[in-house]
mmCIF file of C-alpha atoms in Angstrom:
data_model
loop_
_atom_site.group_PDB
_atom_site.id
_atom_site.type_symbol
_atom_site.label_atom_id
_atom_site.label_comp_id
_atom_site.label_asym_id
_atom_site.label_seq_id
_atom_site.Cartn_x
_atom_site.Cartn_y
_atom_site.Cartn_z
ATOM 1 C CA UNK A 1228 -20.716 16.666 3.121
ATOM 2 C CA UNK A 1229 -22.330 13.305 3.095
ATOM 3 C CA UNK A 1230 -25.466 11.803 1.703
ATOM 4 C CA UNK A 1231 -27.597 14.589 0.344
ATOM 5 C CA UNK A 1232 -30.407 15.104 -2.126
ATOM 6 C CA UNK A 1233 -29.127 17.034 -5.120
ATOM 7 C CA UNK A 1234 -31.219 18.267 -7.999
ATOM 8 C CA UNK A 1235 -29.277 18.363 -11.239
ATOM 9 C CA UNK A 1236 -29.927 21.127 -13.710
ATOM 10 C CA UNK A 1237 -30.710 20.290 -17.354
ATOM 11 C CA UNK A 1238 -27.077 20.951 -18.369
ATOM 12 C CA UNK A 1239 -25.570 18.930 -15.480
ATOM 13 C CA UNK A 1240 -24.740 15.249 -15.361
ATOM 14 C CA UNK A 1241 -23.234 12.702 -12.993
ATOM 15 C CA UNK A 1242 -19.535 11.975 -13.192
ATOM 16 C CA UNK A 1243 -18.799 8.282 -12.970
ATOM 17 C CA UNK A 1244 -15.589 7.629 -11.050
ATOM 18 C CA UNK A 1245 -13.398 4.932 -12.592
ATOM 19 C CA UNK A 1246 -10.980 3.618 -9.999
ATOM 20 C CA UNK A 1247 -8.362 0.891 -10.024
ATOM 21 C CA UNK A 1248 -9.383 -2.379 -8.433
ATOM 22 C CA UNK A 1249 -8.319 -5.990 -8.038
ATOM 23 C CA UNK A 1250 -4.920 -7.304 -6.954
ATOM 24 C CA UNK A 1251 -2.643 -6.236 -8.537
ATOM 25 C CA UNK A 1252 -4.425 -2.981 -9.325
ATOM 26 C CA UNK A 1253 -5.981 -2.617 -12.776
ATOM 27 C CA UNK A 1254 -7.426 0.714 -13.978
ATOM 28 C CA UNK A 1255 -11.178 1.035 -14.433
ATOM 29 C CA UNK A 1256 -12.205 -2.025 -12.389
ATOM 30 C CA UNK A 1257 -14.426 -0.009 -10.006
ATOM 31 C CA UNK A 1258 -17.123 2.363 -11.231
ATOM 32 C CA UNK A 1259 -18.899 4.537 -8.675
ATOM 33 C CA UNK A 1260 -21.027 7.665 -8.404
ATOM 34 C CA UNK A 1261 -19.913 8.449 -4.849
ATOM 35 C CA UNK A 1262 -16.550 8.828 -3.179
ATOM 36 C CA UNK A 1263 -16.001 7.886 0.445
ATOM 37 C CA UNK A 1264 -13.728 10.252 2.367
ATOM 38 C CA UNK A 1265 -12.619 7.383 4.582
ATOM 39 C CA UNK A 1266 -11.177 6.116 6.752
ATOM 40 C CA UNK A 1267 -10.911 3.018 4.606
ATOM 41 C CA UNK A 1268 -8.276 0.609 3.331
ATOM 42 C CA UNK A 1269 -7.027 -0.786 0.036
ATOM 43 C CA UNK A 1270 -4.817 -3.754 -0.790
ATOM 44 C CA UNK A 1271 -2.332 -4.360 -3.566
ATOM 45 C CA UNK A 1272 0.117 -6.984 -4.811
ATOM 46 C CA UNK A 1273 3.602 -5.639 -5.419
ATOM 47 C CA UNK A 1274 6.349 -7.601 -7.181
ATOM 48 C CA UNK A 1275 9.816 -6.774 -5.800
ATOM 49 C CA UNK A 1276 13.353 -8.010 -6.309
ATOM 50 C CA UNK A 1277 16.050 -7.988 -3.619
ATOM 51 C CA UNK A 1278 19.673 -7.007 -4.273
ATOM 52 C CA UNK A 1279 20.575 -10.709 -4.528
ATOM 53 C CA UNK A 1280 17.814 -11.209 -7.145
ATOM 54 C CA UNK A 1281 15.189 -12.981 -5.055
ATOM 55 C CA UNK A 1282 11.825 -12.054 -6.608
ATOM 56 C CA UNK A 1283 8.948 -11.752 -4.157
ATOM 57 C CA UNK A 1284 5.265 -10.948 -4.318
ATOM 58 C CA UNK A 1285 4.116 -8.758 -1.418
ATOM 59 C CA UNK A 1286 0.480 -8.345 -0.475
ATOM 60 C CA UNK A 1287 0.184 -4.949 1.202
ATOM 61 C CA UNK A 1288 -2.799 -3.218 2.830
ATOM 62 C CA UNK A 1289 -2.961 0.559 3.266
ATOM 63 C CA UNK A 1290 -5.225 2.489 5.652
ATOM 64 C CA UNK A 1291 -6.203 5.896 4.260
ATOM 65 C CA UNK A 1292 -8.548 8.861 4.448
ATOM 66 C CA UNK A 1293 -9.029 12.200 2.732
ATOM 67 C CA UNK A 1294 -7.969 15.144 4.905
ATOM 68 C CA UNK A 1295 -11.051 17.182 4.136
ATOM 69 C CA UNK A 1296 -12.439 19.232 7.038
ATOM 70 C CA UNK A 1297 -16.223 19.367 7.141
ATOM 71 C CA UNK A 1298 -17.523 22.372 5.240
ATOM 72 C CA UNK A 1299 -14.186 23.220 3.531
ATOM 73 C CA UNK A 1300 -15.291 23.449 -0.114
ATOM 74 C CA UNK A 1301 -11.755 24.135 -1.401
ATOM 75 C CA UNK A 1302 -10.462 20.977 0.277
ATOM 76 C CA UNK A 1303 -13.414 18.974 -1.047
ATOM 77 C CA UNK A 1304 -12.690 20.179 -4.578
ATOM 78 C CA UNK A 1305 -9.050 19.047 -4.290
ATOM 79 C CA UNK A 1306 -10.218 15.498 -3.542
ATOM 80 C CA UNK A 1307 -11.258 15.219 -7.202
ATOM 81 C CA UNK A 1308 -7.950 16.524 -8.622
ATOM 82 C CA UNK A 1309 -6.782 12.940 -9.252
ATOM 83 C CA UNK A 1310 -9.272 10.926 -11.278
ATOM 84 C CA UNK A 1311 -8.009 7.519 -10.100
ATOM 85 C CA UNK A 1312 -6.640 8.104 -6.599
ATOM 86 C CA UNK A 1313 -6.444 4.362 -5.872
ATOM 87 C CA UNK A 1314 -4.200 3.612 -8.844
ATOM 88 C CA UNK A 1315 -2.128 6.750 -8.269
ATOM 89 C CA UNK A 1316 -1.502 6.002 -4.579
ATOM 90 C CA UNK A 1317 -0.802 2.295 -5.122
ATOM 91 C CA UNK A 1318 1.663 3.071 -7.937
ATOM 92 C CA UNK A 1319 3.496 5.658 -5.848
ATOM 93 C CA UNK A 1320 3.728 3.370 -2.818
ATOM 94 C CA UNK A 1321 4.756 0.345 -4.913
ATOM 95 C CA UNK A 1322 7.555 2.394 -6.466
ATOM 96 C CA UNK A 1323 8.873 3.393 -3.035
ATOM 97 C CA UNK A 1324 8.714 -0.209 -1.797
ATOM 98 C CA UNK A 1325 10.463 -1.592 -4.904
ATOM 99 C CA UNK A 1326 13.264 0.935 -4.517
ATOM 100 C CA UNK A 1327 13.814 0.103 -0.849
ATOM 101 C CA UNK A 1328 13.695 -3.671 -1.306
ATOM 102 C CA UNK A 1329 16.095 -3.540 -4.283
ATOM 103 C CA UNK A 1330 18.790 -2.214 -1.953
ATOM 104 C CA UNK A 1331 18.507 -5.082 0.538
ATOM 105 C CA UNK A 1332 19.659 -8.719 0.366
ATOM 106 C CA UNK A 1333 16.944 -11.331 0.858
ATOM 107 C CA UNK A 1334 17.995 -12.339 4.396
ATOM 108 C CA UNK A 1335 17.972 -8.730 5.613
ATOM 109 C CA UNK A 1336 14.612 -8.067 3.989
ATOM 110 C CA UNK A 1337 13.171 -11.301 5.397
ATOM 111 C CA UNK A 1338 14.205 -10.348 8.970
ATOM 112 C CA UNK A 1339 13.283 -6.645 8.758
ATOM 113 C CA UNK A 1340 10.553 -6.477 6.114
ATOM 114 C CA UNK A 1341 8.129 -4.451 8.202
ATOM 115 C CA UNK A 1342 10.599 -1.721 9.170
ATOM 116 C CA UNK A 1343 12.037 -1.547 5.623
ATOM 117 C CA UNK A 1344 8.576 -1.096 4.102
ATOM 118 C CA UNK A 1345 7.439 1.395 6.766
ATOM 119 C CA UNK A 1346 10.570 3.520 6.174
ATOM 120 C CA UNK A 1347 10.125 3.314 2.393
ATOM 121 C CA UNK A 1348 6.468 4.361 2.442
ATOM 122 C CA UNK A 1349 6.483 7.017 5.158
ATOM 123 C CA UNK A 1350 10.096 8.218 5.035
ATOM 124 C CA UNK A 1351 12.291 8.711 8.077
ATOM 125 C CA UNK A 1352 11.894 11.681 10.408
ATOM 126 C CA UNK A 1353 15.290 13.413 10.642
ATOM 127 C CA UNK A 1354 14.795 14.413 14.271
ATOM 128 C CA UNK A 1355 13.625 11.080 15.686
ATOM 129 C CA UNK A 1356 15.121 8.589 13.216
ATOM 130 C CA UNK A 1357 11.756 6.816 13.127
ATOM 131 C CA UNK A 1358 9.249 6.528 10.257
ATOM 132 C CA UNK A 1359 6.901 9.488 9.790
ATOM 133 C CA UNK A 1360 3.324 8.836 10.984
ATOM 134 C CA UNK A 1361 1.678 9.394 7.586
ATOM 135 C CA UNK A 1362 2.157 9.813 3.864
ATOM 136 C CA UNK A 1363 0.312 12.775 2.381
ATOM 137 C CA UNK A 1364 -0.600 13.210 -1.279
ATOM 138 C CA UNK A 1365 -0.985 16.985 -1.362
ATOM 139 C CA UNK A 1366 -2.514 17.128 -4.855
ATOM 140 C CA UNK A 1367 -5.738 15.443 -3.669
ATOM 141 C CA UNK A 1368 -5.418 15.491 0.157
ATOM 142 C CA UNK A 1369 -5.166 11.691 0.423
ATOM 143 C CA UNK A 1370 -3.443 10.541 3.620
ATOM 144 C CA UNK A 1371 -2.073 7.022 4.123
ATOM 145 C CA UNK A 1372 -1.718 6.198 7.807
ATOM 146 C CA UNK A 1373 -0.515 2.587 7.895
ATOM 147 C CA UNK A 1374 0.909 -0.187 5.770
ATOM 148 C CA UNK A 1375 0.419 -3.819 6.718
ATOM 149 C CA UNK A 1376 2.232 -6.737 5.122
ATOM 150 C CA UNK A 1377 -0.439 -9.379 4.631
ATOM 151 C CA UNK A 1378 1.735 -11.833 2.759
ATOM 152 C CA UNK A 1379 5.171 -12.439 1.257
ATOM 153 C CA UNK A 1380 5.619 -15.172 -1.331
ATOM 154 C CA UNK A 1381 8.594 -15.982 -3.504
ATOM 155 C CA UNK A 1382 7.743 -15.718 -7.200
ATOM 156 C CA UNK A 1383 10.391 -18.255 -8.264
ATOM 157 C CA UNK A 1384 9.625 -21.889 -7.288
ATOM 158 C CA UNK A 1385 13.322 -22.554 -6.466
ATOM 159 C CA UNK A 1386 13.363 -19.602 -4.074
ATOM 160 C CA UNK A 1387 10.160 -20.881 -2.471
ATOM 161 C CA UNK A 1388 11.735 -24.331 -1.892
ATOM 162 C CA UNK A 1389 14.939 -22.817 -0.483
ATOM 163 C CA UNK A 1390 12.894 -20.633 1.878
ATOM 164 C CA UNK A 1391 10.856 -23.629 3.072
ATOM 165 C CA UNK A 1392 14.072 -25.573 3.738
ATOM 166 C CA UNK A 1393 15.516 -22.592 5.624
ATOM 167 C CA UNK A 1394 12.390 -22.327 7.792
ATOM 168 C CA UNK A 1395 12.405 -26.088 8.471
ATOM 169 C CA UNK A 1396 16.077 -25.942 9.434
ATOM 170 C CA UNK A 1397 15.428 -23.012 11.787
ATOM 171 C CA UNK A 1398 12.577 -24.940 13.429
ATOM 172 C CA UNK A 1399 14.797 -28.036 13.876
ATOM 173 C CA UNK A 1400 17.610 -25.964 15.408
ATOM 174 C CA UNK A 1401 15.193 -24.286 17.811
ATOM 175 C CA UNK A 1402 13.623 -27.623 18.768
ATOM 176 C CA UNK A 1403 17.003 -29.268 19.402
ATOM 177 C CA UNK A 1404 18.228 -26.324 21.490
ATOM 178 C CA UNK A 1405 15.077 -26.513 23.631
ATOM 179 C CA UNK A 1406 15.459 -30.286 24.106
ATOM 180 C CA UNK A 1407 19.064 -29.924 25.274
#
């Protein structure tokens, strides 16, 4: 696999890949003739709501690759089973994250956001009680290996103000305890 010179027959044509792009993901934003097997990353904006109705916008980044051993033609063919793997993966991950966040109050999510999202995306290993190391999409051999939270912003302006006040209060309490 890799860059190669290919001579198309008279009945053959290129297939243009139409992938989701932008933040949040929109179908058909990226058009390409080649597909990288990775490793690579993609980012997405995910709107979530906590159990106490705080609406947040999460910017998440996912590291991924296609598990396609060199020379395995069957595996390489599976890579193309999903026409828009970016949109498919981002939708599946966003759904998992929304479900997990909806079960948590804002304060709990704010303190443990990384572990909540890791558990939601990768699932929990029954033997170790820790998140699994990867998320595999078996239909096209896509493997997601990490999720990074790049940003968390309240959607509602009142929630944003309350959060800023909470952070300021925490800073003042910490400062006063250090001065004493």
